Amino acid sequence: MSTTSQYDFEVMTNEQVAQDVWCMRCHTDLAALLSPGQFVNIQVPGNAAHVLRIPLSFSRTDAKARTLELVFAVVGEGTRRLSAMQAGQTSTMVGPCGKGWQLPTRKGRALLVAGGVGLPPIVACARMLTQAGVGFDAIVGAQTSDKHVDYLLDELRALAPCEGCDCARKVLVTTDDGSRGIRGFTTAAMRNMLAEHAYGTVYTCGPQPMMAGVAKLAASAGSDCQASLERMMGCGFGACSCCNVALASGGYALCCTDGPVFDAKEVAW
Amino acid sequence: MVTTAIGPSMAVDLGGIRMRNPINTASGTFGNGIQFEGFYDVGATLGAITCKGVSAVPWDGNPAPRLAELEGSAIMNSVGLQNPGVRGFVDRYGTYLQGLRDKGCQVICQVAGHSVREYVEALELFEELAPFASGFEINVSCPNIAKGGAAMGATPEAAAEVMSALRPLTKRPIVVKMAPHDVAQIGRALEAAGADALSLINTIPGMAIDVRTRKSRLARATAGVSGPAIHAIAVRMVWECAQAVSIPICGIGGVSSGADAAEMILAGATAVSVGTANLYDPTCARRVVDELTQWVREQGADDVNDLVGAFDA
Ligand SMILES: Cc1cc2nc3c(=O)[nH]c(=O)nc-3n(C[C@H](O)[C@H](O)[C@H](O)COP(=O)(O)OP(=O)(O)OC[C@H]3O[C@@H](n4cnc5c(N)ncnc54)[C@H](O)[C@@H]3O)c2cc1C
Ligand SMILES: Cc1cc2nc3c(=O)[nH]c(=O)nc-3n(C[C@H](O)[C@H](O)[C@H](O)COP(=O)(O)O)c2cc1C
Ligand code: FES
């Protein structure tokens, strides 16, 4: 039986954290039910001309305090209105939606590859791995330096190294224009990382072309790969079949219920 | 002692499908009911649900993207009837749907096909495998499949041909889901061919072009428009059709409130489906039941049937 339901939320803080990127912290009972990599579908008040909700992953939940942290790029009308929501304002969100990250089944360090606002669920994944004692390196890409979300990068770097492992954790930062860190795409940096290390599992979220590249590199290195996909969503809970993802074996899965996190091998990139 | 006011009678009969209240769900916008159980008790609340269109064998549906949001309270989809085939559907949902029947909610199974033969095959399978179906809805109006679908319901002759072929296959009620054109003429032909009820409208074919790339915003050039923006058109078509036929009508199109449902009923609908609104407001259909009941009470009617077609032209 489906457990996805509708919950009220109240905005606690909502502030800009990078160029066109906002961080909203809110109170909601839903926070206690979410696992990393799942998503929520948010009703943004204020414009009846746009009816669909905004699906967002999250960077952090606190089950005890019932708080949820969302980090989102302002790309259109819905996310613009979301960025304008003020502390104390309320609305509803649908969740928990979809299947999140799975712990690795393969031994060895994990590699996290995030592009743009693919970073929030990757940070949630890093916390999950750390709790499970799985070490990781990370590559975080953005178009320019101004679009990097510094506080999330700091959180990634601060996550404690795994017990009994002497790995010098690496968090590599890339920009397309070279304004910070390594110039170029995350996949170029990934190729160098793979030359130095063997990784058990690669976790990735970002633009689809980037993830396609990451999946290919992971496969050729013999690593498992989990990828969090995005689609336009009508409902977020399996009611409309609007969010199809083509499968390597033929046919389609639904991003909102079979994903958003998929085993990269199963996706027809 | 608390005395509860006895509400108006809300029960309706959609061509032999006896519903506890007029509220139904539009095919393809309500999963197969189970997806909404986390939001409310579907079986205890709705008059009926209409399941996603199902064909004799599984269909993949169309490529991504299948959805775009439009300005002005509308969306556009080109799902194209992705479904697991009748056997897969019955395996996955049969037990749940029987449970809905047991709670007093009617279950309408939707039948899809590319040709008369495919409709016949699908209905034969349903007849054999789906004892939980209260009745069937024949989808001759899907705008999102390459052949069959809407073409099968495009003319009175083609629609009647499908209906006549299906009528002998089941004693259970048959509803026909109609496209948004020629509803009076095609409705009359379907009534003559033995339809027990009609449901209208399906989505309105539209286009959405990304002017930067000059490509469609969906994977297909055309797709079906739905949502609050089409409500007024749907009400007009229900009204036109209701004047042309004597079988009951299920009104569909942009319903998201009790007032929207009431308009459908005044225009001549016996039942009303909530569609796209289920997707962005998952508790909408439950609220529509409450609001519609309140409206009937406010109209001073004892029975919702007294208001069917009561539009004061
Ligand atoms: C499971 C999931 C998790 C997501 N998590 C995050 C997140 O953590 N942070 C974040 O910033 N964004 C995330 N997104 C993307 C976010 O949902 C969209 O950016 C947002 O819905 C755009 O809405 P809008 O009204 O502002 O833009 P619109 O005006 O509707 O569109 C602006 C642009 O965004 C694209 N877009 C619209 N909807 C989506 C969508 N559902 N997915 C991808 N692109 C879309 C459009 O094609 C267009 O190019 C996620 C999407 C999904 C499906
Ligand atoms: C995502 C989606 C899928 C649909 N799938 C079907 C379907 O399988 N069969 C069908 O007859 N109509 C289908 N429809 C059409 C609806 O049942 C309904 O007729 C139409 O959307 C108009 O009502 P609305 O504006 O309330 O949504 C679908 C509509 C949407 C939005
Ligand atoms: S968004 Fe409706 S099924 Fe996935």
XYZ file of C-alpha atoms and ligand atoms in Angstrom:
670
model
C 0.000 0.000 0.000
C 1.272 3.459 -0.855
C 2.550 5.543 2.062
C 3.067 8.747 0.130
C 0.846 11.428 1.613
C 0.432 15.184 1.910
C 2.044 17.160 4.744
C 1.968 20.783 5.855
C 5.221 22.663 6.061
C 6.229 26.021 7.515
C 9.205 28.006 6.236
C 11.837 28.680 8.921
C 14.483 30.378 6.786
C 14.880 30.959 3.068
C 18.057 32.583 1.827
C 20.267 32.883 -1.208
C 23.377 30.702 -0.942
C 24.933 31.097 -4.414
C 24.136 32.739 -7.734
C 20.472 31.814 -8.448
C 20.563 29.157 -5.706
C 18.492 29.254 -2.513
C 18.376 27.231 0.663
C 15.051 26.785 2.435
C 14.759 25.208 5.857
C 11.294 24.244 6.921
C 9.357 22.456 9.630
C 7.342 19.416 8.566
C 6.398 16.056 10.047
C 7.399 14.574 6.694
C 11.064 15.170 7.663
C 10.941 12.119 9.930
C 9.931 9.810 7.067
C 12.447 10.688 4.366
C 15.578 8.805 3.430
C 18.494 10.245 1.413
C 17.842 10.484 -2.318
C 14.059 10.525 -2.010
C 12.236 13.726 -2.921
C 9.238 15.852 -1.981
C 6.721 17.538 -4.293
C 5.988 21.068 -3.176
C 2.926 23.191 -3.717
C 4.180 26.741 -4.127
C 1.472 29.269 -3.294
C 0.772 32.408 -5.237
C -0.039 31.730 -8.887
C -3.088 29.743 -9.938
C -1.881 29.822 -13.547
C 0.791 27.254 -12.648
C -0.815 24.191 -11.172
C 1.980 21.609 -10.974
C 4.063 21.111 -7.855
C 7.861 21.507 -7.746
C 9.757 18.243 -7.116
C 12.901 18.735 -5.009
C 15.461 16.516 -3.391
C 16.886 17.561 -0.040
C 20.327 17.993 1.457
C 19.430 17.246 5.089
C 16.637 16.104 7.355
C 16.420 16.158 11.126
C 13.866 13.579 12.209
C 13.780 14.752 15.839
C 13.449 18.456 15.118
C 11.174 17.695 12.117
C 13.170 19.949 9.834
C 14.037 19.639 6.188
C 16.640 21.522 4.162
C 16.081 22.129 0.438
C 18.618 23.695 -1.904
C 17.251 24.780 -5.249
C 18.154 26.752 -8.339
C 15.773 29.448 -9.498
C 15.149 28.447 -13.114
C 11.539 29.437 -13.763
C 8.257 30.652 -12.348
C 7.767 27.940 -9.703
C 11.243 28.095 -8.218
C 11.109 31.919 -8.340
C 7.962 31.878 -6.194
C 9.539 29.289 -3.913
C 12.524 31.594 -3.377
C 10.093 34.375 -2.415
C 8.454 32.389 0.389
C 9.037 34.057 3.766
C 9.661 32.644 7.226
C 6.326 31.687 8.786
C 4.598 31.041 5.434
C 2.980 27.629 5.050
C 2.003 25.289 2.231
C 1.926 21.544 1.577
C 4.349 18.944 0.285
C 3.724 15.437 -0.969
C 6.108 12.705 0.143
C 8.045 10.635 0.777
C 8.424 10.251 -2.993
C 10.429 7.594 -4.785
C 13.345 5.360 -3.935
C 16.549 6.909 -2.605
C 20.215 5.918 -2.498
C 21.166 2.383 -1.570
C 24.208 1.553 0.536
C 26.953 -0.014 -1.584
C 26.940 -3.770 -2.042
C 30.509 -3.679 -3.344
C 33.487 -3.135 -1.034
C 35.745 -0.118 -1.368
C 35.589 3.611 -1.295
C 32.686 5.419 -2.974
C 32.956 8.256 -5.470
C 30.362 11.019 -5.446
C 29.909 13.108 -8.594
C 27.595 16.137 -8.427
C 26.780 18.711 -11.103
C 24.982 21.994 -10.331
C 21.980 21.551 -8.068
C 22.555 17.807 -8.170
C 24.658 18.560 -5.088
C 21.948 18.554 -2.361
C 21.036 14.854 -2.639
C 24.750 14.024 -3.001
C 25.435 15.703 0.361
C 22.600 13.665 1.887
C 24.203 10.580 0.330
C 27.605 11.493 1.804
C 26.057 11.673 5.270
C 24.403 8.286 4.765
C 27.717 6.735 3.669
C 29.614 8.295 6.549
C 27.118 6.896 9.052
C 27.554 3.478 7.482
C 31.353 3.788 7.685
C 31.871 3.978 3.937
C 34.620 6.364 2.850
C 34.244 8.557 -0.203
C 35.874 11.055 -2.519
C 33.778 13.664 -4.269
C 33.791 15.758 -7.417
C 31.508 18.775 -7.415
C 31.026 20.742 -10.602
C 29.270 24.006 -11.417
C 29.230 26.336 -14.416
C 31.073 29.114 -12.578
C 32.584 29.784 -9.160
C 29.561 31.921 -8.135
C 27.216 28.965 -8.607
C 29.064 26.735 -6.149
C 27.193 26.358 -2.866
C 30.065 26.941 -0.430
C 28.361 25.805 2.737
C 27.492 22.416 1.165
C 31.099 22.044 -0.037
C 32.251 22.760 3.540
C 29.835 20.159 4.874
C 31.146 17.577 2.431
C 34.750 18.310 3.447
C 33.873 18.202 7.161
C 32.230 14.787 7.121
C 34.474 12.608 9.265
C 36.765 10.164 7.479
C 35.703 6.563 7.832
C 36.894 4.499 10.812
C 40.037 2.518 10.358
C 40.654 3.900 6.906
C 43.607 6.139 6.173
C 42.202 7.597 3.000
C 42.975 11.229 2.459
C 39.506 12.303 1.498
C 39.361 14.359 -1.659
C 36.673 16.853 -2.543
C 37.515 18.170 -5.996
C 35.800 21.289 -7.281
C 35.390 21.977 -10.986
C 33.964 24.853 -13.003
C 33.153 24.874 -16.691
C 34.902 28.259 -17.105
C 37.862 27.629 -14.806
C 36.830 30.392 -12.356
C 37.383 27.977 -9.464
C 39.128 24.659 -9.021
C 39.714 22.435 -12.023
C 38.588 23.828 -15.373
C 36.245 21.584 -17.322
C 33.546 19.020 -16.711
C 33.306 16.671 -13.734
C 33.775 13.717 -16.065
C 37.312 14.871 -16.975
C 38.213 15.051 -13.276
C 36.552 11.686 -12.771
C 38.744 10.094 -15.414
C 41.841 11.222 -13.471
C 40.419 9.947 -10.167
C 39.674 6.560 -11.710
C 43.278 6.334 -12.922
C 44.471 6.640 -9.314
C 41.864 4.670 -7.374
C 39.419 1.832 -7.674
C 35.971 2.749 -6.397
C 33.284 0.286 -5.309
C 30.303 2.473 -6.108
C 29.822 5.784 -7.882
C 26.885 7.993 -6.832
C 25.862 10.754 -9.210
C 23.297 13.518 -9.603
C 23.367 16.370 -12.089
C 22.452 17.157 -15.681
C 21.524 14.044 -17.652
C 24.427 14.318 -20.176
C 26.874 14.513 -17.267
C 25.351 11.483 -15.575
C 25.447 9.557 -18.849
C 29.199 10.233 -19.007
C 29.678 9.301 -15.352
C 27.750 6.052 -15.831
C 29.908 5.120 -18.800
C 33.171 5.816 -16.966
C 31.977 3.904 -13.894
C 31.025 0.902 -16.016
C 34.385 0.838 -17.795
C 36.155 1.015 -14.410
C 34.090 -1.906 -13.130
C 32.360 0.177 -10.444
C 28.663 0.058 -9.557
C 26.841 3.300 -10.294
C 23.686 4.829 -8.839
C 22.263 7.874 -10.630
C 19.470 10.209 -9.515
C 17.421 11.225 -12.554
C 15.123 14.198 -13.197
C 11.937 14.298 -15.204
C 8.987 16.642 -15.515
C 6.536 15.313 -12.972
C 2.761 15.405 -12.993
C 2.182 13.817 -9.605
C 5.361 12.382 -8.049
C 3.664 9.227 -6.775
C 2.972 6.958 -9.724
C -0.493 8.133 -10.744
C 0.058 9.602 -14.233
C 2.955 7.801 -16.024
C 4.295 11.186 -17.193
C 7.851 10.723 -15.862
C 9.102 7.793 -17.934
C 12.729 6.708 -18.038
C 13.801 4.484 -20.940
C 15.364 1.230 -19.776
C 18.337 -0.554 -21.307
C 16.231 -3.726 -21.387
C 13.469 -1.940 -23.359
C 10.306 -0.277 -22.161
C 10.066 2.360 -19.462
C 10.246 2.771 -15.720
C 8.681 5.688 -13.831
C 11.168 8.173 -12.428
C 8.948 9.072 -9.459
C 8.323 5.584 -8.071
C 10.981 3.294 -9.593
C 13.541 6.128 -9.124
C 14.633 8.862 -8.954
C 17.726 6.826 -8.044
C 18.406 4.131 -10.617
C 21.110 1.548 -11.066
C 22.900 3.246 -13.968
C 23.230 -0.080 -15.807
C 19.448 -0.295 -16.121
C 19.018 3.091 -17.805
C 19.105 3.554 -21.586
C 21.271 6.666 -21.530
C -28.328 13.747 22.217
C -26.873 14.911 18.961
C -29.095 14.700 15.966
C -27.304 14.631 12.656
C -29.052 16.308 9.785
C -29.876 13.790 7.091
C -28.022 14.921 3.996
C -29.442 14.972 0.500
C -29.390 11.698 -1.444
C -26.246 11.711 -3.548
C -26.552 8.278 -5.180
C -26.623 8.184 -8.978
C -26.892 5.521 -11.656
C -24.397 5.825 -14.510
C -25.970 3.470 -17.043
C -26.207 0.620 -14.534
C -23.141 1.555 -12.494
C -24.731 2.520 -9.178
C -22.562 5.105 -7.476
C -22.936 6.242 -3.857
C -22.171 9.767 -5.042
C -21.516 11.287 -8.476
C -17.750 11.627 -8.089
C -15.532 9.458 -10.258
C -11.911 9.839 -11.375
C -10.729 10.426 -14.955
C -8.738 7.595 -16.505
C -4.977 8.090 -16.385
C -5.053 10.715 -13.633
C -5.695 8.464 -10.647
C -3.263 5.621 -11.196
C -5.396 2.620 -10.333
C -6.566 4.085 -7.033
C -3.962 2.477 -4.797
C -1.548 5.366 -5.317
C -4.025 7.598 -3.429
C -4.522 5.415 -0.355
C -1.878 7.365 1.572
C -3.965 10.504 1.038
C -7.440 9.212 1.897
C -9.601 6.099 2.045
C -10.563 5.868 -1.636
C -13.042 2.995 -1.233
C -14.955 4.760 1.537
C -15.070 8.124 -0.226
C -15.619 8.069 -3.979
C -18.598 6.987 -6.037
C -16.310 5.243 -8.519
C -12.815 5.213 -9.899
C -11.909 4.772 -13.549
C -8.663 2.882 -14.047
C -5.902 3.674 -16.526
C -6.560 2.532 -20.101
C -5.474 -1.085 -20.591
C -4.960 -3.015 -23.826
C -4.960 -6.764 -24.476
C -1.150 -6.883 -24.482
C 1.283 -4.479 -22.727
C 2.031 -1.128 -24.383
C 5.210 0.893 -23.713
C 3.677 4.297 -24.355
C 5.520 7.254 -25.883
C 9.109 8.477 -25.343
C 10.045 11.157 -22.788
C 9.290 13.959 -22.269
C 5.573 13.265 -21.973
C 4.549 16.306 -19.999
C 4.669 20.075 -20.237
C 3.079 22.706 -18.067
C 1.295 25.489 -19.944
C 0.544 29.044 -18.856
C -2.996 29.445 -17.596
C -3.817 26.379 -15.481
C -3.284 23.627 -17.993
C -0.896 20.812 -18.715
C -0.213 18.802 -21.827
C 0.577 15.073 -21.886
C 1.546 12.460 -24.427
C 1.694 9.383 -22.185
C 0.198 7.210 -24.912
C -1.478 4.560 -22.783
C 1.586 2.906 -21.211
C 0.019 -0.136 -19.563
C 0.892 -3.695 -18.507
C -1.857 -5.421 -20.553
C -5.039 -6.892 -19.075
C -3.281 -9.845 -17.411
C -0.566 -7.684 -15.839
C -3.199 -5.193 -14.714
C -5.365 -7.846 -13.072
C -2.338 -9.458 -11.368
C -1.139 -6.163 -9.947
C -4.369 -4.440 -9.033
C -7.153 -7.052 -8.963
C -7.091 -7.696 -5.220
C -6.954 -3.996 -4.383
C -9.794 -3.172 -6.793
C -11.998 -5.958 -5.396
C -11.390 -4.323 -2.007
C -12.759 -1.041 -3.366
C -15.916 -2.826 -4.527
C -16.303 -4.363 -1.084
C -16.214 -0.856 0.410
C -18.936 0.360 -1.952
C -16.800 2.179 -4.512
C -17.455 1.175 -8.112
C -14.555 0.177 -10.335
C -14.651 1.096 -14.015
C -11.982 -0.613 -16.113
C -10.844 1.228 -19.206
C -10.397 -0.672 -22.461
C -7.907 0.517 -25.111
C -6.987 -0.699 -28.586
C -5.642 0.239 -32.035
C -8.354 -1.560 -33.970
C -11.787 -3.103 -33.462
C -10.077 -6.462 -33.051
C -7.787 -5.210 -30.323
C -10.702 -3.697 -28.400
C -12.529 -7.006 -28.688
C -9.499 -8.944 -27.417
C -9.021 -6.604 -24.475
C -12.679 -6.672 -23.450
C -12.816 -10.467 -23.760
C -9.848 -10.750 -21.411
C -11.364 -8.288 -18.965
C -14.674 -10.138 -19.045
C -12.868 -13.345 -18.150
C -10.293 -12.065 -15.662
C -11.847 -9.028 -13.953
C -14.856 -9.974 -11.816
C -14.172 -6.809 -9.800
C -15.084 -4.517 -12.717
C -18.436 -2.787 -12.179
C -18.407 -1.788 -15.815
C -16.129 -0.842 -18.678
C -15.138 2.417 -20.288
C -14.135 2.190 -23.939
C -11.462 4.730 -24.812
C -12.049 5.707 -28.437
C -10.516 9.134 -27.905
C -6.862 8.903 -26.906
C -5.059 11.633 -28.893
C -1.658 10.172 -28.051
C -1.417 6.968 -30.032
C -0.320 6.737 -33.612
C -3.245 4.707 -34.885
C -6.524 3.665 -33.332
C -7.417 5.624 -30.227
C -8.940 8.922 -31.241
C -9.351 7.797 -34.831
C -11.670 5.067 -33.620
C -13.979 7.697 -32.208
C -13.519 10.356 -34.869
C -16.716 9.713 -36.796
C -20.153 8.451 -35.771
C -19.654 5.401 -38.010
C -16.260 4.394 -36.608
C -17.394 4.894 -33.006
C -20.557 2.890 -33.576
C -18.558 0.107 -35.207
C -16.414 -0.351 -32.090
C -19.444 -0.153 -29.818
C -21.462 -2.668 -31.840
C -18.568 -5.126 -31.814
C -18.188 -4.869 -28.041
C -21.840 -4.860 -26.997
C -22.399 -8.636 -27.256
C -19.258 -9.411 -25.222
C -20.472 -8.296 -21.803
C -23.630 -7.794 -19.801
C -21.859 -5.279 -17.608
C -22.410 -1.581 -18.337
C -20.355 0.010 -21.114
C -19.403 3.684 -20.980
C -17.718 5.238 -24.028
C -15.056 7.901 -23.508
C -15.452 10.559 -26.173
C -13.102 13.017 -27.841
C -13.905 16.735 -27.736
C -15.630 17.032 -31.099
C -19.028 16.329 -32.698
C -20.257 15.123 -29.348
C -23.964 15.335 -30.169
C -23.726 13.368 -33.399
C -21.235 10.783 -32.163
C -23.103 10.475 -28.866
C -26.309 9.628 -30.731
C -24.510 6.989 -32.795
C -23.038 5.400 -29.675
C -26.400 5.350 -27.928
C -27.936 3.622 -30.944
C -25.087 1.063 -30.941
C -25.842 0.086 -27.359
C -23.685 2.272 -25.099
C -25.047 2.489 -21.551
C -23.397 5.824 -20.817
C -20.974 8.358 -22.286
C -18.024 10.117 -20.676
C -16.579 13.333 -22.027
C -14.257 14.973 -22.692
C -10.864 13.448 -23.282
C -7.926 15.857 -23.573
C -7.987 18.502 -26.315
C -5.196 18.037 -28.881
C -2.686 20.871 -28.701
C 0.886 21.853 -29.422
C 3.616 23.563 -27.375
C 6.693 24.711 -29.288
C 9.969 25.741 -27.659
C 10.668 28.849 -29.732
C 14.371 28.759 -28.926
C 14.947 25.262 -30.315
C 11.884 25.242 -32.659
C 11.115 21.775 -31.326
C 8.075 20.506 -29.471
C 8.311 20.782 -25.689
C 7.234 17.124 -25.639
C 8.677 14.185 -27.519
C 5.680 14.280 -29.888
C 4.518 17.215 -31.975
C 0.975 17.126 -30.592
C -0.341 16.159 -27.178
C -3.485 16.400 -25.053
C -4.346 19.545 -23.092
C -6.116 19.144 -19.744
C -6.693 20.953 -16.479
C -8.789 23.891 -15.235
C -8.290 25.823 -18.496
C -10.462 23.369 -20.483
C -13.363 23.315 -18.024
C -15.632 25.768 -19.830
C -15.218 23.897 -23.116
C -15.994 20.599 -21.414
C -19.156 21.979 -19.784
C -20.389 23.217 -23.164
C -19.778 19.805 -24.748
C -21.525 17.959 -21.940
C -24.491 20.292 -22.396
C -24.605 19.717 -26.171
C -24.312 15.977 -25.781
C -26.894 15.774 -22.992
C -29.446 17.410 -25.243
C -28.785 14.872 -27.970
C -28.925 11.604 -26.012
C -31.013 10.023 -23.298
C -28.308 7.832 -21.748
C -26.426 9.256 -18.734
C -23.209 11.234 -19.080
C -20.099 11.430 -16.949
C -18.737 14.990 -17.216
C -14.954 15.346 -17.399
C -12.669 18.321 -17.934
C -10.910 20.701 -15.572
C -12.954 19.828 -12.502
C -11.205 20.904 -9.312
C -14.016 22.037 -7.007
C -17.578 21.256 -6.005
C -18.730 24.238 -8.051
C -17.025 22.833 -11.159
C -18.754 19.488 -10.582
C -22.070 21.264 -10.009
C -21.723 23.016 -13.378
C -21.291 19.647 -15.063
C -24.399 18.327 -13.332
C -26.466 21.380 -14.277
C -25.274 20.984 -17.879
C -26.626 17.430 -17.861
C -23.981 15.144 -16.353
C -25.122 12.395 -13.978
C -21.603 11.686 -12.727
C -18.475 13.853 -12.732
C -14.799 12.857 -12.898
C -11.904 14.666 -11.317
C -8.841 14.420 -13.584
C -5.652 16.473 -13.725
C -6.467 18.064 -10.341
C -5.772 14.682 -8.675
C -2.146 15.014 -9.735
C -1.307 18.371 -8.182
C -3.926 18.268 -5.407
C -4.157 14.586 -4.409
C -7.032 15.078 -1.948
C -9.084 17.037 -4.513
C -11.674 14.343 -5.334
C -12.518 13.871 -1.652
C -13.016 17.633 -1.243
C -15.169 17.721 -4.399
C -17.492 15.082 -2.878
C -17.956 17.245 0.238
C -18.373 20.501 -1.653
C -20.835 18.992 -4.114
C -22.962 17.586 -1.289
C -22.934 21.015 0.351
C -24.090 22.608 -2.927
C -26.984 20.180 -3.316
C -28.018 21.034 0.229
C -27.753 24.760 -0.493
C -29.919 24.324 -3.564
C -32.591 22.911 -1.249
C -32.669 19.616 -3.148
C -33.265 16.250 -1.460
C -31.689 14.359 -4.324
C -28.782 15.284 -6.575
C -30.626 13.684 -9.504
C -33.144 16.537 -9.347
C -30.359 18.890 -10.382
C -29.087 16.892 -13.376
C -29.650 19.056 -16.450
C -31.272 21.772 -14.330
C -29.343 24.511 -16.107
C -31.658 27.452 -16.647
C -30.976 28.233 -20.294
C 13.259 14.055 -8.358
C 13.683 15.467 -8.630
C 14.497 16.122 -7.720
C 14.906 17.430 -7.949
N 15.701 18.022 -7.021
C 16.120 19.286 -7.216
C 16.950 19.943 -6.234
O 17.290 19.383 -5.184
N 17.331 21.217 -6.489
C 16.963 21.875 -7.638
O 17.350 23.031 -7.817
N 16.181 21.287 -8.575
C 15.743 20.012 -8.392
N 14.921 19.424 -9.345
C 14.493 20.199 -10.534
C 13.313 21.117 -10.194
O 12.176 20.328 -9.878
C 12.955 22.025 -11.388
O 14.029 22.893 -11.617
C 11.719 22.854 -11.116
O 10.578 22.041 -11.087
C 11.519 23.918 -12.173
O 10.282 24.565 -11.942
P 10.026 26.056 -12.416
O 8.564 26.310 -12.366
O 10.870 27.020 -11.660
O 10.577 26.042 -13.894
P 9.788 26.001 -15.255
O 9.424 27.403 -15.589
O 8.717 24.987 -15.199
O 10.950 25.479 -16.201
C 12.233 26.122 -16.259
C 13.245 25.118 -16.758
O 13.389 24.023 -15.837
C 13.118 22.770 -16.478
N 12.330 21.917 -15.554
C 11.046 22.106 -15.192
N 10.622 21.128 -14.389
C 11.665 20.285 -14.231
C 11.853 19.058 -13.533
N 10.864 18.479 -12.843
N 13.054 18.473 -13.584
C 14.052 19.047 -14.278
N 13.945 20.195 -14.962
C 12.765 20.797 -14.952
C 12.316 23.131 -17.708
O 12.508 22.206 -18.736
C 12.880 24.475 -18.096
O 14.061 24.342 -18.823
C 14.497 18.116 -9.134
C 13.668 17.466 -10.041
C 13.271 16.161 -9.814
C 12.387 15.477 -10.810
C -1.516 12.230 -17.570
C -2.851 11.927 -18.176
C -3.123 10.634 -18.607
C -4.360 10.319 -19.176
N -4.612 9.042 -19.565
C -5.842 8.736 -20.068
C -6.199 7.396 -20.408
O -5.428 6.450 -20.203
N -7.418 7.180 -20.939
C -8.326 8.194 -21.145
O -9.430 7.963 -21.613
N -8.026 9.462 -20.800
C -6.815 9.757 -20.272
N -6.542 11.054 -19.912
C -7.585 12.090 -20.095
C -8.368 12.305 -18.804
O -9.024 11.121 -18.403
C -9.402 13.432 -18.970
O -10.350 13.046 -19.939
C -8.804 14.750 -19.407
O -7.570 14.948 -18.769
C -9.708 15.951 -19.123
O -9.997 16.087 -17.749
P -9.152 17.012 -16.728
O -9.034 18.352 -17.354
O -9.933 17.025 -15.458
O -7.846 16.346 -16.569
C -5.327 11.354 -19.329
C -5.039 12.656 -18.890
C -3.826 12.953 -18.302
C -3.558 14.352 -17.828
S 5.059 11.923 -12.068
Fe 3.138 10.922 -12.163
S 3.753 8.878 -12.443
Fe 5.630 9.862 -12.092
